[in-house]
Tab-separated table of C-alpha atoms in Angstrom:
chain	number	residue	atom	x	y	z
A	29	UNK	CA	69.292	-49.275	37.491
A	30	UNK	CA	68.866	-52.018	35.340
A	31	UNK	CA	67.115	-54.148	37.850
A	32	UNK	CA	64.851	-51.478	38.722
A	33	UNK	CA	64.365	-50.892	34.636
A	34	UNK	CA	63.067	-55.211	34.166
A	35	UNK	CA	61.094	-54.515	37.434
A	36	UNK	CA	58.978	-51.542	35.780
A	37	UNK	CA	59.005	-53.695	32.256
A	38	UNK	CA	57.572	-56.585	34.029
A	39	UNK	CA	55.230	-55.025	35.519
A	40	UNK	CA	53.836	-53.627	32.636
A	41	UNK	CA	53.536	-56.924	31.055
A	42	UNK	CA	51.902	-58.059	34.178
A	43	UNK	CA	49.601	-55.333	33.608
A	44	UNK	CA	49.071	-55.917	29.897
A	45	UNK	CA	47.952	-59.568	30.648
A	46	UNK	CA	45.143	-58.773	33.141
A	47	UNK	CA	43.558	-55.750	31.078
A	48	UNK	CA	43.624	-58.374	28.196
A	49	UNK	CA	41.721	-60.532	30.426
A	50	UNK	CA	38.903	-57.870	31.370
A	51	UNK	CA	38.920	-56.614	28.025
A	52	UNK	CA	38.126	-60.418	27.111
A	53	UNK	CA	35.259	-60.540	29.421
A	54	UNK	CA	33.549	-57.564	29.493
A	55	UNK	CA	34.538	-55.666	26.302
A	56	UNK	CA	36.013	-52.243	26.536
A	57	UNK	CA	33.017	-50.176	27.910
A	58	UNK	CA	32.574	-52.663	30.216
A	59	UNK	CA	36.323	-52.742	31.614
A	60	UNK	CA	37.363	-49.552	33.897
A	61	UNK	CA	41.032	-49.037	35.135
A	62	UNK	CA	39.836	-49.621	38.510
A	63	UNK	CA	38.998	-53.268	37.867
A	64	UNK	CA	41.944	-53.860	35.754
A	65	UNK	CA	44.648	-51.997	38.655
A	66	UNK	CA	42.653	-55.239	40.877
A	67	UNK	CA	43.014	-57.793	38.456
A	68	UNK	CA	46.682	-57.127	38.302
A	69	UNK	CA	46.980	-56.600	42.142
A	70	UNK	CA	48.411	-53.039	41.821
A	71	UNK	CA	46.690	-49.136	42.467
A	72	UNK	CA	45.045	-47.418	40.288
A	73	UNK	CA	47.959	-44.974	40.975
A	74	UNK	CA	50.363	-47.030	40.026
A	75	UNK	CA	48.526	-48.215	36.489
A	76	UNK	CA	48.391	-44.576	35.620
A	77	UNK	CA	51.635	-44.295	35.821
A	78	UNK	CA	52.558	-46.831	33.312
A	79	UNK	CA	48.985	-46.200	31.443
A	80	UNK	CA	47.901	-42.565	31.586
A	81	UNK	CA	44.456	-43.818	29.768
A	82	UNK	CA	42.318	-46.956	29.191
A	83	UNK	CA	42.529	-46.137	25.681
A	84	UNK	CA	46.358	-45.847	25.857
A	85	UNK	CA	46.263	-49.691	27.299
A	86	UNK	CA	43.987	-51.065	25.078
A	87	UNK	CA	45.948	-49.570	21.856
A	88	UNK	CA	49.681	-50.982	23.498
A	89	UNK	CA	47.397	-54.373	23.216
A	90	UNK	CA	46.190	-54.232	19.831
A	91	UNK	CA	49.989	-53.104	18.805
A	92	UNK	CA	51.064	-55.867	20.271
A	93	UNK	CA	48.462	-58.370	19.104
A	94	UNK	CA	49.994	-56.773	15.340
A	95	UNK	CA	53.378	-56.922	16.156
A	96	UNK	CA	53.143	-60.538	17.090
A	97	UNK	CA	51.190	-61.669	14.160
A	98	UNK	CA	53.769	-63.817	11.769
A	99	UNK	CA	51.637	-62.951	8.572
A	100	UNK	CA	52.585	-59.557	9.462
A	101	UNK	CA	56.273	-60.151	9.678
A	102	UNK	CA	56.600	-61.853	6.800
A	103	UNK	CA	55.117	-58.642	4.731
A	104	UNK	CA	57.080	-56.373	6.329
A	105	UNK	CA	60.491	-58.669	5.569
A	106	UNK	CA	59.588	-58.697	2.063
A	107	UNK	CA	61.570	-56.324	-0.644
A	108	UNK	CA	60.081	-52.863	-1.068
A	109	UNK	CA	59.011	-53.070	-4.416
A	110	UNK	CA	55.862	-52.252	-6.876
A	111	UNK	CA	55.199	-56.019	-6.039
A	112	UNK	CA	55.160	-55.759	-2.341
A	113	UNK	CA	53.161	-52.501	-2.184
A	114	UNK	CA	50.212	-54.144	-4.301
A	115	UNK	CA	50.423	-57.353	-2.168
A	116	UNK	CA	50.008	-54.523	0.828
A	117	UNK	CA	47.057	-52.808	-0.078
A	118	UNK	CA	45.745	-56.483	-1.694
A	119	UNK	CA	45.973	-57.587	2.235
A	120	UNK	CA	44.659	-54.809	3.992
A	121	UNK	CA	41.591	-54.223	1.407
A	122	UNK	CA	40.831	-58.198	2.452
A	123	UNK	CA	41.527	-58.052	6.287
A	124	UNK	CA	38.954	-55.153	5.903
A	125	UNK	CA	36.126	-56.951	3.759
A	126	UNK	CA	36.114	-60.092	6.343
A	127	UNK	CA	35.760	-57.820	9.683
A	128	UNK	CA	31.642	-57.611	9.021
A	129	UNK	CA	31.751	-61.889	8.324
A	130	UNK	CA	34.569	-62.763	11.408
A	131	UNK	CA	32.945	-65.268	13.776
A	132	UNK	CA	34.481	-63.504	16.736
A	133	UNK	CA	33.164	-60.059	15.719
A	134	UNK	CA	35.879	-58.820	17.730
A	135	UNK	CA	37.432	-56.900	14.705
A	136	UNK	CA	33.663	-55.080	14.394
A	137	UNK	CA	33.888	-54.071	17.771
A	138	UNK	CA	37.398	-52.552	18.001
A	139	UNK	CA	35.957	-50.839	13.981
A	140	UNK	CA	32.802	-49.436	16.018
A	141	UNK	CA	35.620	-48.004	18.936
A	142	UNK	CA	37.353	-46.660	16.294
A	143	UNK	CA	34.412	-44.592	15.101
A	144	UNK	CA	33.072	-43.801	18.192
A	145	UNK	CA	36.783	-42.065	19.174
A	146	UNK	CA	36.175	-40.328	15.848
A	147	UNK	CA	33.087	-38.442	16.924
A	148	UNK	CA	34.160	-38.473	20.956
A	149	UNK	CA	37.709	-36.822	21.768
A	150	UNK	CA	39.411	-38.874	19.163
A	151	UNK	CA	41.960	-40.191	21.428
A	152	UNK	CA	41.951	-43.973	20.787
A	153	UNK	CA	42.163	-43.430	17.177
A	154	UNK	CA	44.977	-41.522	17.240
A	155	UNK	CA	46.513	-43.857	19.347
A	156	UNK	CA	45.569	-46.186	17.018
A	157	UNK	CA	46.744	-44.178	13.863
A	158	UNK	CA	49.948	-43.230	15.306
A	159	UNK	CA	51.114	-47.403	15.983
A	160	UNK	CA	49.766	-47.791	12.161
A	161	UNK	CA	51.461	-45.194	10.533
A	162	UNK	CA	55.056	-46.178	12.643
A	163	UNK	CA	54.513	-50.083	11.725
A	164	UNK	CA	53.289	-50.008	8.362
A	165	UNK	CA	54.177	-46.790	7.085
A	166	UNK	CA	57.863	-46.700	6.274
A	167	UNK	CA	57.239	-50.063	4.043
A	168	UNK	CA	54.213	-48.088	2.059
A	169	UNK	CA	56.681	-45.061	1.411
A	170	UNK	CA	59.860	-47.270	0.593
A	171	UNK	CA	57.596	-49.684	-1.474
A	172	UNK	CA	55.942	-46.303	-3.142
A	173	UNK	CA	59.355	-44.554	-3.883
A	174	UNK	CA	60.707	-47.643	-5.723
A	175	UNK	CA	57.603	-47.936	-7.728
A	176	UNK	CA	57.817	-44.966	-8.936
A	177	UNK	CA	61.452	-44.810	-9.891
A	178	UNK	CA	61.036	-48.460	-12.030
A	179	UNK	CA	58.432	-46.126	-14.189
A	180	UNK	CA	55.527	-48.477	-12.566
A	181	UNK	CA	53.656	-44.912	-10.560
A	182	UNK	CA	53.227	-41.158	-11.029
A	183	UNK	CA	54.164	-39.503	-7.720
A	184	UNK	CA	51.332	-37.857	-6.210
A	185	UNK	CA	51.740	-35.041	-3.649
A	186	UNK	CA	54.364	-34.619	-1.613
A	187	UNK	CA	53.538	-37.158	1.486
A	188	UNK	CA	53.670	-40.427	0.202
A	189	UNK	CA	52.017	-41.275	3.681
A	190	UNK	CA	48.955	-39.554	2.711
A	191	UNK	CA	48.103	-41.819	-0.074
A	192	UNK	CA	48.592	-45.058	2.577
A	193	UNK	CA	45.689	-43.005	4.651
A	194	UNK	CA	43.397	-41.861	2.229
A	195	UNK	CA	43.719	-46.003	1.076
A	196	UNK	CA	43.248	-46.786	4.945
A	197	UNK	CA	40.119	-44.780	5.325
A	198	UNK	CA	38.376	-45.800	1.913
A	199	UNK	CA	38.497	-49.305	3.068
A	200	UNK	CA	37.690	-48.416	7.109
A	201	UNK	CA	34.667	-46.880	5.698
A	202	UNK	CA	33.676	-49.725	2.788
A	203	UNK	CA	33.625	-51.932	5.851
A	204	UNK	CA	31.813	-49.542	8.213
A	205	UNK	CA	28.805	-49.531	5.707
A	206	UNK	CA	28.533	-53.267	5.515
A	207	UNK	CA	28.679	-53.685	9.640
A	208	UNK	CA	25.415	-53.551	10.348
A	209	UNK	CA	23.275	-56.919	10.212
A	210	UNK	CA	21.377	-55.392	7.155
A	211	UNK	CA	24.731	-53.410	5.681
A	212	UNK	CA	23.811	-49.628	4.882
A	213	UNK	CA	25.443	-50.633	1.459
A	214	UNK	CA	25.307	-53.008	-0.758
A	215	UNK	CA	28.094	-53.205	-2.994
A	216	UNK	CA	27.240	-56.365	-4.894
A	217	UNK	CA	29.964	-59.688	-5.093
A	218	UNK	CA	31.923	-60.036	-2.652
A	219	UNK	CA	34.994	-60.731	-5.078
A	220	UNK	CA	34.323	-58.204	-7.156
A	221	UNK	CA	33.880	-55.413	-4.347
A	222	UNK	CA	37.418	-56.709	-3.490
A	223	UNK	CA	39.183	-56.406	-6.832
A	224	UNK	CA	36.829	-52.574	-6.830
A	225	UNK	CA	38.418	-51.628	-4.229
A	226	UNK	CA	42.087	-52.878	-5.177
A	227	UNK	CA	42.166	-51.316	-8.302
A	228	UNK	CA	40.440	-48.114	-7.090
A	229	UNK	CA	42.973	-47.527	-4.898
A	230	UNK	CA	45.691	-48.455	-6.809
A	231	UNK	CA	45.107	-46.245	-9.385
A	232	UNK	CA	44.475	-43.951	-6.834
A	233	UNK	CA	47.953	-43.592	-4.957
A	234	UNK	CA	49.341	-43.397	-8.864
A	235	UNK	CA	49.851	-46.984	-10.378
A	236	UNK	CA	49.810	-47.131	-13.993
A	237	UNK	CA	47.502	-49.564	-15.723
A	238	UNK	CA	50.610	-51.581	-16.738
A	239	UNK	CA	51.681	-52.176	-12.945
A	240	UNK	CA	48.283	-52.953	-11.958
A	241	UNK	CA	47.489	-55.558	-14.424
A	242	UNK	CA	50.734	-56.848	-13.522
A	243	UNK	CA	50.957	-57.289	-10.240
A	244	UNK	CA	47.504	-57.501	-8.469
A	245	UNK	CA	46.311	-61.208	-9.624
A	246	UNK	CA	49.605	-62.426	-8.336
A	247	UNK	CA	49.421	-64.656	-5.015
A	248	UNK	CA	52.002	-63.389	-3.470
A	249	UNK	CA	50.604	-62.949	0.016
A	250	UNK	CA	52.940	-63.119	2.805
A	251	UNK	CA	50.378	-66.222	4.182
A	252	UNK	CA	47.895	-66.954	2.123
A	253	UNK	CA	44.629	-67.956	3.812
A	254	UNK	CA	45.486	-65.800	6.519
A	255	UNK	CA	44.738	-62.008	7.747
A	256	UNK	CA	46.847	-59.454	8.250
A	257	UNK	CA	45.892	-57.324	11.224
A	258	UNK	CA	48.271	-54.908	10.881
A	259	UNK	CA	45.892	-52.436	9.403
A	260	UNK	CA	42.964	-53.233	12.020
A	261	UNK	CA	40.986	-50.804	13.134
């Protein structure tokens, strides 16, 4: 049993490794589970099995692109606290503002999947969602629940993991409307859109004035320099 177990986990790795080759190459319109079943010398049969969708593949890649990132690890080690959940939002509002400017522009192209899914059968983005919400989300709600009980944020609601989405989606879309070559919206400074959009949603999830001017010019970034892609598209 447990041989047969490593056999099936290996070949899902093996399978992992030659979509993220064809997704490399061609992009994922470009990539079909047909050429991706050859590239790792298996049937298409057998993919599905392990893969029900291309979607399902490409999202167990980006989760494990996040998963792997040390910046990452390093937020999610640190204390919940008022602290921590300002230096979370802090790094997700930034990983968000520098998809348009990435060299790569492989972060716009996973943010114009994302939409597409939206306004197709949505199943990618709730792929998507669902390894968000399970990585990030139980640091947002422990983070949340001990600011408010140090007096530093009114609970609002009663899903704390609602206020981590509706901060999600205002900077998905901040950085949808700048994607274009000429941005559909200009929001001025680049600095100061960032510190906007900080405080905005800061005071937004229910962090007093107090916490915010207390916490948010702190560099207390789990790498600073560095991108979190946790809260990629």
């Amino acid at each position: 049993m447990s041989t047969l177990r490593m056999t099936s986990d290996l070949r899902r790795q093996l399978i992992l490794s030659a979509a993220k080759r064809c997704f490399a190459r061609h992009g994922f319109a470009g990539t079909t589970t047909k050429s991706i079943a050859a590239a790792a010398s298996i049937s298409e049969g057998l993919l599905f099995k392990h893969f029900p969708t291309k979607s399902a593949l490409y999202a167990e890649i980006l989760a494990e692109e996040c998963e792997a990132d040390p910046a990452l690890h390093r937020l999610l080690e640190l204390e919940p606290s008022t602290e921590t959940l300002v230096v979370l939002i802090r790094e997700m509002v930034r990983h968000f503002q520098q998809i348009p400017d990435a060299p790569d522009q492989q972060e716009a192209q996973r943010l114009r999947l994302m939409v597409t899914s939206h306004l197709d059968d949505g199943e990618f983005a709730r792929l998507i969602y669902e390894k968000i919400g399970d990585l990030i989300g139980p640091m947002f709600t422990a983070s949340f629940d001990r600011a408010v009980a140090a007096g530093d944020a009114s609970r609002i609601g009663r899903e704390p993991l609602n206020l981590f989405w509706f901060a999600h989606h205002t900077v998905l879309m901040a950085a949808l409307g700048r994607l274009p070559s000429v941005p559909c919206l200009s929001y001025g400074n680049a600095a100061d859109l960032e510190r906007q959009l900080c405080e905005f949603i800061l005071r937004g999830i229910g962090l007093n004035e107090t916490a915010v001017a207390s916490h948010l010019d702190r560099e207390v970034s789990p790498d600073p320099g560095r991108k979190v892609t946790a809260e990629g598209a």
